């Protein structure tokens, strides 16, 4: 999800603005009692096990988090990177595999990764994804319709899979397929923030933002779904990181927090309910950073959003 400040162009990113007021919005999100969701037209703030993520896993790759040293895998996994993507974005995935994801050492190093997908209405695309996975063995796919409004399902799939297959990883980075991630910078930032992330999620974390009421926007949320004037503090879904401890807690609490179509806001609902915090981590950028190529590879740089496949390759090939 992308938001813009009051000084930025509304046209640039779909008309979202960031509030700068100091009011605490948490009370607009967190209810104080369990709500029975049956026959309600307005989305409740809490429920009793109404959001059980029980979709069938169609594509699985258990070896992504293998730690058998005798088979060439590193024993410790510092970060599991989980990338939301869509069927048509093969060029994005291929650019990532041949550039910054090579730091994962073919998913045998101390950083591992997987791409996240639902299913397409096109059987041809589903077959192509199965064939692609047969080559790279780096795709996770569940049986729900792949769409922007279902990104929350993808993230919950990611957390559930991580808990089941990769519980020994220390951290999870959730990101998108148009984000450049500087893995050395990410690992360096973890040395500073690892303790905080035991009870927090980190990244670029605006204090609050308006729900979008423009029906033509992909970020549109109607009054019935979310009547609040503004969202709570959240971390931009372009890239955020949490410890495995936090990920397990989010997955558990999510059963009692009704589905919400804006993925990073949904995670924020969970984090607030848990009483955890949000940490702004330097080097995470929710907007596109015009590259001085070597800046993308510096120790202080972690992510840039909106990076096209050719630029990903060009940055990676730059010798600094």
PDB file of C-alpha atoms in Angstrom:
ATOM      1  CA  UNK A   1       0.000   0.000   0.000  1.00  0.00           C
ATOM      2  CA  UNK A   2       1.316   3.469  -0.950  1.00  0.00           C
ATOM      3  CA  UNK A   3       0.527   6.683   0.842  1.00  0.00           C
ATOM      4  CA  UNK A   4       1.679  10.230   0.057  1.00  0.00           C
ATOM      5  CA  UNK A   5       2.318  13.301   2.126  1.00  0.00           C
ATOM      6  CA  UNK A   6       0.281  16.470   1.769  1.00  0.00           C
ATOM      7  CA  UNK A   7       3.056  18.064  -0.226  1.00  0.00           C
ATOM      8  CA  UNK A   8       3.169  15.322  -2.837  1.00  0.00           C
ATOM      9  CA  UNK A   9       1.149  14.965  -6.004  1.00  0.00           C
ATOM     10  CA  UNK A  10      -2.230  13.294  -5.609  1.00  0.00           C
ATOM     11  CA  UNK A  11      -1.880  11.937  -9.121  1.00  0.00           C
ATOM     12  CA  UNK A  12       1.427  10.251  -8.342  1.00  0.00           C
ATOM     13  CA  UNK A  13       0.140   7.446  -6.156  1.00  0.00           C
ATOM     14  CA  UNK A  14      -3.609   7.365  -6.265  1.00  0.00           C
ATOM     15  CA  UNK A  15      -4.647  10.158  -3.979  1.00  0.00           C
ATOM     16  CA  UNK A  16      -3.595   8.999  -0.544  1.00  0.00           C
ATOM     17  CA  UNK A  17      -2.368  11.438   2.056  1.00  0.00           C
ATOM     18  CA  UNK A  18      -0.548  11.018   5.347  1.00  0.00           C
ATOM     19  CA  UNK A  19      -1.862  12.777   8.454  1.00  0.00           C
ATOM     20  CA  UNK A  20       0.552  14.576  10.736  1.00  0.00           C
ATOM     21  CA  UNK A  21      -1.757  15.050  13.711  1.00  0.00           C
ATOM     22  CA  UNK A  22      -0.675  13.671  17.084  1.00  0.00           C
ATOM     23  CA  UNK A  23      -3.967  11.986  17.969  1.00  0.00           C
ATOM     24  CA  UNK A  24      -3.717   8.294  18.758  1.00  0.00           C
ATOM     25  CA  UNK A  25      -5.954   6.366  16.352  1.00  0.00           C
ATOM     26  CA  UNK A  26      -5.706   2.993  18.035  1.00  0.00           C
ATOM     27  CA  UNK A  27      -9.086   3.262  19.705  1.00  0.00           C
ATOM     28  CA  UNK A  28     -10.778   3.463  16.306  1.00  0.00           C
ATOM     29  CA  UNK A  29      -9.390   0.037  15.457  1.00  0.00           C
ATOM     30  CA  UNK A  30      -9.360  -2.033  18.610  1.00  0.00           C
ATOM     31  CA  UNK A  31     -12.667  -3.055  20.194  1.00  0.00           C
ATOM     32  CA  UNK A  32     -12.910  -4.090  23.835  1.00  0.00           C
ATOM     33  CA  UNK A  33     -15.119  -7.130  23.432  1.00  0.00           C
ATOM     34  CA  UNK A  34     -15.715 -10.016  21.056  1.00  0.00           C
ATOM     35  CA  UNK A  35     -18.359  -9.362  18.400  1.00  0.00           C
ATOM     36  CA  UNK A  36     -20.607 -11.945  16.766  1.00  0.00           C
ATOM     37  CA  UNK A  37     -20.208 -11.290  13.027  1.00  0.00           C
ATOM     38  CA  UNK A  38     -23.349 -13.124  11.907  1.00  0.00           C
ATOM     39  CA  UNK A  39     -25.792 -10.929   9.964  1.00  0.00           C
ATOM     40  CA  UNK A  40     -23.715  -7.766  10.443  1.00  0.00           C
ATOM     41  CA  UNK A  41     -23.254  -5.482   7.426  1.00  0.00           C
ATOM     42  CA  UNK A  42     -20.486  -3.401   9.017  1.00  0.00           C
ATOM     43  CA  UNK A  43     -17.130  -5.087   9.494  1.00  0.00           C
ATOM     44  CA  UNK A  44     -16.632  -5.706  13.250  1.00  0.00           C
ATOM     45  CA  UNK A  45     -13.300  -4.887  14.840  1.00  0.00           C
ATOM     46  CA  UNK A  46     -12.984  -8.225  16.618  1.00  0.00           C
ATOM     47  CA  UNK A  47     -14.623 -11.628  16.277  1.00  0.00           C
ATOM     48  CA  UNK A  48     -14.434 -15.151  17.635  1.00  0.00           C
ATOM     49  CA  UNK A  49     -12.292 -17.243  15.263  1.00  0.00           C
ATOM     50  CA  UNK A  50     -13.933 -15.788  12.146  1.00  0.00           C
ATOM     51  CA  UNK A  51     -10.726 -15.592  10.055  1.00  0.00           C
ATOM     52  CA  UNK A  52      -9.274 -19.074   9.930  1.00  0.00           C
ATOM     53  CA  UNK A  53      -6.732 -19.237   7.141  1.00  0.00           C
ATOM     54  CA  UNK A  54      -7.453 -22.744   5.881  1.00  0.00           C
ATOM     55  CA  UNK A  55      -6.807 -22.548   2.138  1.00  0.00           C
ATOM     56  CA  UNK A  56      -5.150 -25.571   0.530  1.00  0.00           C
ATOM     57  CA  UNK A  57      -1.455 -25.234  -0.281  1.00  0.00           C
ATOM     58  CA  UNK A  58      -1.050 -26.125  -3.949  1.00  0.00           C
ATOM     59  CA  UNK A  59       2.683 -25.476  -4.404  1.00  0.00           C
ATOM     60  CA  UNK A  60       5.052 -26.094  -1.508  1.00  0.00           C
ATOM     61  CA  UNK A  61       8.845 -26.155  -1.298  1.00  0.00           C
ATOM     62  CA  UNK A  62       9.982 -27.561   2.032  1.00  0.00           C
ATOM     63  CA  UNK A  63      13.683 -27.394   1.169  1.00  0.00           C
ATOM     64  CA  UNK A  64      13.646 -23.591   1.102  1.00  0.00           C
ATOM     65  CA  UNK A  65      14.342 -23.682   4.838  1.00  0.00           C
ATOM     66  CA  UNK A  66      16.486 -26.806   4.935  1.00  0.00           C
ATOM     67  CA  UNK A  67      19.416 -26.468   7.354  1.00  0.00           C
ATOM     68  CA  UNK A  68      21.212 -29.758   6.686  1.00  0.00           C
ATOM     69  CA  UNK A  69      24.861 -28.705   6.546  1.00  0.00           C
ATOM     70  CA  UNK A  70      25.885 -32.028   5.029  1.00  0.00           C
ATOM     71  CA  UNK A  71      23.719 -31.106   2.014  1.00  0.00           C
ATOM     72  CA  UNK A  72      25.322 -27.677   1.621  1.00  0.00           C
ATOM     73  CA  UNK A  73      22.787 -25.603   3.556  1.00  0.00           C
ATOM     74  CA  UNK A  74      23.754 -23.078   6.208  1.00  0.00           C
ATOM     75  CA  UNK A  75      22.554 -24.031   9.676  1.00  0.00           C
ATOM     76  CA  UNK A  76      21.171 -20.617  10.656  1.00  0.00           C
ATOM     77  CA  UNK A  77      18.588 -18.597   8.747  1.00  0.00           C
ATOM     78  CA  UNK A  78      18.737 -14.924   9.680  1.00  0.00           C
ATOM     79  CA  UNK A  79      15.978 -13.765   7.331  1.00  0.00           C
ATOM     80  CA  UNK A  80      13.243 -15.433   5.298  1.00  0.00           C
ATOM     81  CA  UNK A  81      12.197 -13.062   2.485  1.00  0.00           C
ATOM     82  CA  UNK A  82       8.631 -13.584   1.282  1.00  0.00           C
ATOM     83  CA  UNK A  83       7.728 -11.772  -1.936  1.00  0.00           C
ATOM     84  CA  UNK A  84       4.180 -11.086  -3.116  1.00  0.00           C
ATOM     85  CA  UNK A  85       3.905 -11.428  -6.872  1.00  0.00           C
ATOM     86  CA  UNK A  86       1.355 -12.146  -9.622  1.00  0.00           C
ATOM     87  CA  UNK A  87       1.347 -14.714 -12.390  1.00  0.00           C
ATOM     88  CA  UNK A  88       2.171 -12.254 -15.165  1.00  0.00           C
ATOM     89  CA  UNK A  89       5.242 -10.845 -13.394  1.00  0.00           C
ATOM     90  CA  UNK A  90       7.767 -13.405 -14.578  1.00  0.00           C
ATOM     91  CA  UNK A  91      10.200 -10.673 -15.665  1.00  0.00           C
ATOM     92  CA  UNK A  92      10.166  -9.202 -12.160  1.00  0.00           C
ATOM     93  CA  UNK A  93      10.834 -12.561 -10.548  1.00  0.00           C
ATOM     94  CA  UNK A  94      13.581 -13.397 -13.026  1.00  0.00           C
ATOM     95  CA  UNK A  95      15.267 -10.017 -12.493  1.00  0.00           C
ATOM     96  CA  UNK A  96      15.258 -10.617  -8.741  1.00  0.00           C
ATOM     97  CA  UNK A  97      16.561 -14.196  -9.047  1.00  0.00           C
ATOM     98  CA  UNK A  98      19.486 -13.071 -11.200  1.00  0.00           C
ATOM     99  CA  UNK A  99      20.379 -10.029  -9.086  1.00  0.00           C
ATOM    100  CA  UNK A 100      19.976  -9.361  -5.362  1.00  0.00           C
ATOM    101  CA  UNK A 101      18.424 -12.752  -4.586  1.00  0.00           C
ATOM    102  CA  UNK A 102      21.715 -14.397  -5.573  1.00  0.00           C
ATOM    103  CA  UNK A 103      22.846 -13.368  -2.074  1.00  0.00           C
ATOM    104  CA  UNK A 104      20.652 -16.230  -0.837  1.00  0.00           C
ATOM    105  CA  UNK A 105      23.110 -18.682  -2.451  1.00  0.00           C
ATOM    106  CA  UNK A 106      20.358 -20.562  -4.271  1.00  0.00           C
ATOM    107  CA  UNK A 107      18.305 -20.694  -1.071  1.00  0.00           C
ATOM    108  CA  UNK A 108      21.074 -22.381   0.877  1.00  0.00           C
ATOM    109  CA  UNK A 109      22.565 -19.366   2.686  1.00  0.00           C
ATOM    110  CA  UNK A 110      21.668 -17.489   5.857  1.00  0.00           C
ATOM    111  CA  UNK A 111      18.950 -15.660   3.892  1.00  0.00           C
ATOM    112  CA  UNK A 112      16.177 -17.586   2.110  1.00  0.00           C
ATOM    113  CA  UNK A 113      13.257 -16.481  -0.071  1.00  0.00           C
ATOM    114  CA  UNK A 114       9.981 -17.552  -1.669  1.00  0.00           C
ATOM    115  CA  UNK A 115       7.438 -15.981  -4.026  1.00  0.00           C
ATOM    116  CA  UNK A 116       3.780 -15.900  -2.955  1.00  0.00           C
ATOM    117  CA  UNK A 117       0.825 -16.578  -5.254  1.00  0.00           C
ATOM    118  CA  UNK A 118      -2.852 -17.435  -5.290  1.00  0.00           C
ATOM    119  CA  UNK A 119      -4.434 -19.039  -8.343  1.00  0.00           C
ATOM    120  CA  UNK A 120      -5.272 -17.332 -11.622  1.00  0.00           C
ATOM    121  CA  UNK A 121      -8.548 -17.459 -13.520  1.00  0.00           C
ATOM    122  CA  UNK A 122      -6.359 -18.399 -16.479  1.00  0.00           C
ATOM    123  CA  UNK A 123      -5.491 -22.096 -16.556  1.00  0.00           C
ATOM    124  CA  UNK A 124      -2.615 -21.259 -18.888  1.00  0.00           C
ATOM    125  CA  UNK A 125      -1.066 -18.988 -16.251  1.00  0.00           C
ATOM    126  CA  UNK A 126      -1.494 -21.639 -13.569  1.00  0.00           C
ATOM    127  CA  UNK A 127       0.291 -24.184 -15.757  1.00  0.00           C
ATOM    128  CA  UNK A 128       3.106 -21.709 -16.455  1.00  0.00           C
ATOM    129  CA  UNK A 129       3.579 -21.079 -12.746  1.00  0.00           C
ATOM    130  CA  UNK A 130       3.754 -24.819 -12.081  1.00  0.00           C
ATOM    131  CA  UNK A 131       6.404 -25.143 -14.796  1.00  0.00           C
ATOM    132  CA  UNK A 132       8.354 -22.158 -13.429  1.00  0.00           C
ATOM    133  CA  UNK A 133       8.290 -23.661  -9.961  1.00  0.00           C
ATOM    134  CA  UNK A 134       9.550 -26.937 -11.425  1.00  0.00           C
ATOM    135  CA  UNK A 135      12.679 -25.075 -12.500  1.00  0.00           C
ATOM    136  CA  UNK A 136      13.330 -22.814  -9.516  1.00  0.00           C
ATOM    137  CA  UNK A 137      11.492 -24.487  -6.609  1.00  0.00           C
ATOM    138  CA  UNK A 138      10.842 -21.094  -4.993  1.00  0.00           C
ATOM    139  CA  UNK A 139       7.072 -20.526  -5.283  1.00  0.00           C
ATOM    140  CA  UNK A 140       4.359 -20.963  -2.665  1.00  0.00           C
ATOM    141  CA  UNK A 141       0.785 -21.072  -3.945  1.00  0.00           C
ATOM    142  CA  UNK A 142      -2.546 -21.486  -2.191  1.00  0.00           C
ATOM    143  CA  UNK A 143      -5.993 -22.005  -3.669  1.00  0.00           C
ATOM    144  CA  UNK A 144      -7.537 -18.546  -3.451  1.00  0.00           C
ATOM    145  CA  UNK A 145      -8.049 -16.076  -6.291  1.00  0.00           C
ATOM    146  CA  UNK A 146      -4.935 -14.007  -6.897  1.00  0.00           C
ATOM    147  CA  UNK A 147      -5.951 -10.340  -6.752  1.00  0.00           C
ATOM    148  CA  UNK A 148      -4.938  -7.094  -5.105  1.00  0.00           C
ATOM    149  CA  UNK A 149      -7.869  -7.282  -2.695  1.00  0.00           C
ATOM    150  CA  UNK A 150      -6.642 -10.712  -1.584  1.00  0.00           C
ATOM    151  CA  UNK A 151      -3.127  -9.611  -0.614  1.00  0.00           C
ATOM    152  CA  UNK A 152      -4.052 -10.168   3.018  1.00  0.00           C
ATOM    153  CA  UNK A 153      -4.557 -13.861   2.195  1.00  0.00           C
ATOM    154  CA  UNK A 154      -1.068 -13.966   0.698  1.00  0.00           C
ATOM    155  CA  UNK A 155       0.518 -12.500   3.788  1.00  0.00           C
ATOM    156  CA  UNK A 156      -1.324 -14.873   6.100  1.00  0.00           C
ATOM    157  CA  UNK A 157      -0.277 -17.745   3.817  1.00  0.00           C
ATOM    158  CA  UNK A 158       3.308 -16.530   4.194  1.00  0.00           C
ATOM    159  CA  UNK A 159       3.149 -16.407   7.992  1.00  0.00           C
ATOM    160  CA  UNK A 160       1.431 -19.782   8.228  1.00  0.00           C
ATOM    161  CA  UNK A 161       3.989 -21.394   5.919  1.00  0.00           C
ATOM    162  CA  UNK A 162       6.854 -19.770   7.825  1.00  0.00           C
ATOM    163  CA  UNK A 163       5.538 -21.106  11.128  1.00  0.00           C
ATOM    164  CA  UNK A 164       5.082 -24.583   9.650  1.00  0.00           C
ATOM    165  CA  UNK A 165       8.168 -24.924   7.445  1.00  0.00           C
ATOM    166  CA  UNK A 166      10.621 -22.293   8.666  1.00  0.00           C
ATOM    167  CA  UNK A 167      10.019 -21.704  12.366  1.00  0.00           C
ATOM    168  CA  UNK A 168      13.784 -21.783  12.978  1.00  0.00           C
ATOM    169  CA  UNK A 169      14.349 -18.611  10.922  1.00  0.00           C
ATOM    170  CA  UNK A 170      15.017 -15.544  13.054  1.00  0.00           C
ATOM    171  CA  UNK A 171      13.182 -12.942  10.980  1.00  0.00           C
ATOM    172  CA  UNK A 172      10.668 -12.559   8.149  1.00  0.00           C
ATOM    173  CA  UNK A 173      10.833  -9.787   5.557  1.00  0.00           C
ATOM    174  CA  UNK A 174       7.605  -9.390   3.609  1.00  0.00           C
ATOM    175  CA  UNK A 175       8.061  -7.408   0.394  1.00  0.00           C
ATOM    176  CA  UNK A 176       6.746  -6.948  -3.162  1.00  0.00           C
ATOM    177  CA  UNK A 177       8.125  -7.960  -6.555  1.00  0.00           C
ATOM    178  CA  UNK A 178       8.859  -4.337  -7.551  1.00  0.00           C
ATOM    179  CA  UNK A 179      11.131  -3.712  -4.563  1.00  0.00           C
ATOM    180  CA  UNK A 180      14.928  -3.781  -4.653  1.00  0.00           C
ATOM    181  CA  UNK A 181      16.299  -5.232  -1.423  1.00  0.00           C
ATOM    182  CA  UNK A 182      19.922  -4.689  -0.469  1.00  0.00           C
ATOM    183  CA  UNK A 183      20.515  -7.820   1.595  1.00  0.00           C
ATOM    184  CA  UNK A 184      23.850  -6.695   3.140  1.00  0.00           C
ATOM    185  CA  UNK A 185      22.147  -3.477   4.275  1.00  0.00           C
ATOM    186  CA  UNK A 186      19.215  -5.465   5.627  1.00  0.00           C
ATOM    187  CA  UNK A 187      21.459  -7.747   7.662  1.00  0.00           C
ATOM    188  CA  UNK A 188      23.368  -4.783   9.052  1.00  0.00           C
ATOM    189  CA  UNK A 189      20.151  -3.068  10.121  1.00  0.00           C
ATOM    190  CA  UNK A 190      19.096  -6.221  11.953  1.00  0.00           C
ATOM    191  CA  UNK A 191      22.157  -6.004  14.173  1.00  0.00           C
ATOM    192  CA  UNK A 192      20.815  -2.692  15.458  1.00  0.00           C
ATOM    193  CA  UNK A 193      17.111  -3.556  15.635  1.00  0.00           C
ATOM    194  CA  UNK A 194      16.976  -7.302  16.427  1.00  0.00           C
ATOM    195  CA  UNK A 195      16.069  -6.762  20.089  1.00  0.00           C
ATOM    196  CA  UNK A 196      13.301  -4.274  19.287  1.00  0.00           C
ATOM    197  CA  UNK A 197      11.839  -6.624  16.675  1.00  0.00           C
ATOM    198  CA  UNK A 198      11.115  -9.225  19.340  1.00  0.00           C
ATOM    199  CA  UNK A 199       7.968  -7.189  20.056  1.00  0.00           C
ATOM    200  CA  UNK A 200       7.650  -4.937  17.017  1.00  0.00           C
ATOM    201  CA  UNK A 201       7.398  -4.749  13.245  1.00  0.00           C
ATOM    202  CA  UNK A 202       9.862  -2.513  11.420  1.00  0.00           C
ATOM    203  CA  UNK A 203      10.196  -0.659   8.130  1.00  0.00           C
ATOM    204  CA  UNK A 204       8.737   2.662   7.013  1.00  0.00           C
ATOM    205  CA  UNK A 205       5.926   3.225   9.495  1.00  0.00           C
ATOM    206  CA  UNK A 206       3.715   6.320   9.072  1.00  0.00           C
ATOM    207  CA  UNK A 207       1.801   7.484  12.135  1.00  0.00           C
ATOM    208  CA  UNK A 208      -1.594   7.423  10.427  1.00  0.00           C
ATOM    209  CA  UNK A 209      -3.342   7.766   7.085  1.00  0.00           C
ATOM    210  CA  UNK A 210      -6.801   8.400   5.645  1.00  0.00           C
ATOM    211  CA  UNK A 211      -8.854   5.525   4.231  1.00  0.00           C
ATOM    212  CA  UNK A 212      -9.416   6.092   0.511  1.00  0.00           C
ATOM    213  CA  UNK A 213     -13.089   6.642  -0.386  1.00  0.00           C
ATOM    214  CA  UNK A 214     -12.514   7.045  -4.135  1.00  0.00           C
ATOM    215  CA  UNK A 215     -14.195   4.041  -5.765  1.00  0.00           C
ATOM    216  CA  UNK A 216     -11.797   4.213  -8.720  1.00  0.00           C
ATOM    217  CA  UNK A 217      -8.765   3.631  -6.488  1.00  0.00           C
ATOM    218  CA  UNK A 218      -7.404   0.157  -5.828  1.00  0.00           C
ATOM    219  CA  UNK A 219      -7.027   1.293  -2.214  1.00  0.00           C
ATOM    220  CA  UNK A 220     -10.767   2.031  -1.919  1.00  0.00           C
ATOM    221  CA  UNK A 221     -12.429   1.005   1.338  1.00  0.00           C
ATOM    222  CA  UNK A 222     -16.101   1.792   1.938  1.00  0.00           C
ATOM    223  CA  UNK A 223     -17.582   3.208   5.134  1.00  0.00           C
ATOM    224  CA  UNK A 224     -19.200  -0.112   6.040  1.00  0.00           C
ATOM    225  CA  UNK A 225     -15.867  -1.918   5.902  1.00  0.00           C
ATOM    226  CA  UNK A 226     -13.987   0.750   7.836  1.00  0.00           C
ATOM    227  CA  UNK A 227     -15.945   3.688   9.303  1.00  0.00           C
ATOM    228  CA  UNK A 228     -12.931   5.282  11.006  1.00  0.00           C
ATOM    229  CA  UNK A 229     -11.599   8.656   9.880  1.00  0.00           C
ATOM    230  CA  UNK A 230      -8.036   7.422   9.726  1.00  0.00           C
ATOM    231  CA  UNK A 231      -5.993   4.255   9.994  1.00  0.00           C
ATOM    232  CA  UNK A 232      -3.703   3.438  12.916  1.00  0.00           C
ATOM    233  CA  UNK A 233       0.068   3.475  12.761  1.00  0.00           C
ATOM    234  CA  UNK A 234       1.257   0.811  10.327  1.00  0.00           C
ATOM    235  CA  UNK A 235       4.376  -0.227   8.406  1.00  0.00           C
ATOM    236  CA  UNK A 236       4.262   0.118   4.623  1.00  0.00           C
ATOM    237  CA  UNK A 237       3.551  -3.173   2.889  1.00  0.00           C
ATOM    238  CA  UNK A 238       6.234  -2.444   0.312  1.00  0.00           C
ATOM    239  CA  UNK A 239       8.666  -3.966   2.802  1.00  0.00           C
ATOM    240  CA  UNK A 240       8.444  -4.661   6.518  1.00  0.00           C
ATOM    241  CA  UNK A 241      10.307  -6.996   8.831  1.00  0.00           C
ATOM    242  CA  UNK A 242       9.379  -8.862  11.985  1.00  0.00           C
ATOM    243  CA  UNK A 243      10.887 -11.561  14.155  1.00  0.00           C
ATOM    244  CA  UNK A 244       9.544 -15.083  13.933  1.00  0.00           C
ATOM    245  CA  UNK A 245       8.258 -14.547  17.476  1.00  0.00           C
ATOM    246  CA  UNK A 246       6.076 -11.657  16.310  1.00  0.00           C
ATOM    247  CA  UNK A 247       5.014 -13.523  13.154  1.00  0.00           C
ATOM    248  CA  UNK A 248       3.666 -16.427  15.222  1.00  0.00           C
ATOM    249  CA  UNK A 249       1.764 -14.010  17.466  1.00  0.00           C
ATOM    250  CA  UNK A 250       0.257 -12.201  14.461  1.00  0.00           C
ATOM    251  CA  UNK A 251      -0.861 -15.498  12.952  1.00  0.00           C
ATOM    252  CA  UNK A 252      -2.496 -16.551  16.217  1.00  0.00           C
ATOM    253  CA  UNK A 253      -4.327 -13.259  16.885  1.00  0.00           C
ATOM    254  CA  UNK A 254      -5.464 -12.977  13.256  1.00  0.00           C
ATOM    255  CA  UNK A 255      -8.103 -15.674  13.833  1.00  0.00           C
ATOM    256  CA  UNK A 256     -10.035 -13.114  15.893  1.00  0.00           C
ATOM    257  CA  UNK A 257      -9.525 -10.085  13.648  1.00  0.00           C
ATOM    258  CA  UNK A 258     -11.863 -10.033  10.620  1.00  0.00           C
ATOM    259  CA  UNK A 259     -10.427  -9.949   7.124  1.00  0.00           C
ATOM    260  CA  UNK A 260      -9.507  -6.496   5.784  1.00  0.00           C
ATOM    261  CA  UNK A 261      -8.530  -5.964   2.118  1.00  0.00           C
ATOM    262  CA  UNK A 262      -5.584  -3.594   2.701  1.00  0.00           C
ATOM    263  CA  UNK A 263      -2.828  -5.966   3.726  1.00  0.00           C
ATOM    264  CA  UNK A 264      -0.464  -3.719   5.664  1.00  0.00           C
ATOM    265  CA  UNK A 265      -3.359  -2.130   7.555  1.00  0.00           C
ATOM    266  CA  UNK A 266      -4.611  -5.599   8.486  1.00  0.00           C
ATOM    267  CA  UNK A 267      -1.185  -6.461   9.905  1.00  0.00           C
ATOM    268  CA  UNK A 268      -1.336  -3.165  11.816  1.00  0.00           C
ATOM    269  CA  UNK A 269      -4.667  -4.180  13.373  1.00  0.00           C
ATOM    270  CA  UNK A 270      -2.980  -7.369  14.601  1.00  0.00           C
ATOM    271  CA  UNK A 271       0.093  -5.565  15.922  1.00  0.00           C
ATOM    272  CA  UNK A 272      -2.015  -3.030  17.835  1.00  0.00           C
ATOM    273  CA  UNK A 273      -4.192  -5.724  19.338  1.00  0.00           C
ATOM    274  CA  UNK A 274      -1.090  -7.582  20.503  1.00  0.00           C
ATOM    275  CA  UNK A 275       0.222  -4.426  22.166  1.00  0.00           C
ATOM    276  CA  UNK A 276       3.377  -4.529  20.028  1.00  0.00           C
ATOM    277  CA  UNK A 277       5.172  -1.551  18.499  1.00  0.00           C
ATOM    278  CA  UNK A 278       6.202  -0.125  15.126  1.00  0.00           C
ATOM    279  CA  UNK A 279       9.831   0.767  14.482  1.00  0.00           C
ATOM    280  CA  UNK A 280      11.001   3.078  11.716  1.00  0.00           C
ATOM    281  CA  UNK A 281      14.193   1.561  10.333  1.00  0.00           C
ATOM    282  CA  UNK A 282      16.528   3.748   8.339  1.00  0.00           C
ATOM    283  CA  UNK A 283      17.132   2.595   4.782  1.00  0.00           C
ATOM    284  CA  UNK A 284      13.598   1.306   4.175  1.00  0.00           C
ATOM    285  CA  UNK A 285      11.914   3.428   1.471  1.00  0.00           C
ATOM    286  CA  UNK A 286       8.246   3.036   0.502  1.00  0.00           C
ATOM    287  CA  UNK A 287       8.776   5.226  -2.559  1.00  0.00           C
ATOM    288  CA  UNK A 288      11.091   4.974  -5.533  1.00  0.00           C
ATOM    289  CA  UNK A 289      14.586   6.256  -4.806  1.00  0.00           C
ATOM    290  CA  UNK A 290      16.236   7.658  -7.927  1.00  0.00           C
ATOM    291  CA  UNK A 291      19.436   5.682  -8.016  1.00  0.00           C
ATOM    292  CA  UNK A 292      22.914   6.705  -7.786  1.00  0.00           C
ATOM    293  CA  UNK A 293      23.517   3.034  -8.499  1.00  0.00           C
ATOM    294  CA  UNK A 294      26.058   2.556  -5.727  1.00  0.00           C
ATOM    295  CA  UNK A 295      23.705   4.022  -3.126  1.00  0.00           C
ATOM    296  CA  UNK A 296      21.503   0.962  -3.643  1.00  0.00           C
ATOM    297  CA  UNK A 297      24.460  -1.163  -2.520  1.00  0.00           C
ATOM    298  CA  UNK A 298      25.580   0.930   0.451  1.00  0.00           C
ATOM    299  CA  UNK A 299      25.367  -0.303   4.036  1.00  0.00           C
ATOM    300  CA  UNK A 300      22.733   2.280   4.958  1.00  0.00           C
ATOM    301  CA  UNK A 301      20.344   1.336   2.124  1.00  0.00           C
ATOM    302  CA  UNK A 302      17.755  -1.433   2.519  1.00  0.00           C
ATOM    303  CA  UNK A 303      14.823  -1.050   0.069  1.00  0.00           C
ATOM    304  CA  UNK A 304      13.471   1.028  -2.799  1.00  0.00           C
ATOM    305  CA  UNK A 305       9.954   0.576  -4.156  1.00  0.00           C
ATOM    306  CA  UNK A 306       8.747   0.762  -7.760  1.00  0.00           C
ATOM    307  CA  UNK A 307      11.965  -0.522  -9.332  1.00  0.00           C
ATOM    308  CA  UNK A 308      11.442  -2.001 -12.790  1.00  0.00           C
ATOM    309  CA  UNK A 309      13.179  -5.267 -13.826  1.00  0.00           C
ATOM    310  CA  UNK A 310      15.746  -3.600 -16.086  1.00  0.00           C
ATOM    311  CA  UNK A 311      16.815  -1.190 -13.343  1.00  0.00           C
ATOM    312  CA  UNK A 312      17.107  -4.076 -10.913  1.00  0.00           C
ATOM    313  CA  UNK A 313      19.569  -5.738 -13.291  1.00  0.00           C
ATOM    314  CA  UNK A 314      21.455  -2.494 -14.009  1.00  0.00           C
ATOM    315  CA  UNK A 315      21.925  -1.738 -10.305  1.00  0.00           C
ATOM    316  CA  UNK A 316      23.128  -5.259  -9.651  1.00  0.00           C
ATOM    317  CA  UNK A 317      25.675  -5.143 -12.462  1.00  0.00           C
ATOM    318  CA  UNK A 318      27.114  -1.804 -11.341  1.00  0.00           C
ATOM    319  CA  UNK A 319      30.593  -2.142  -9.877  1.00  0.00           C
ATOM    320  CA  UNK A 320      31.055   0.104  -6.843  1.00  0.00           C
TER     321      UNK A 320
END
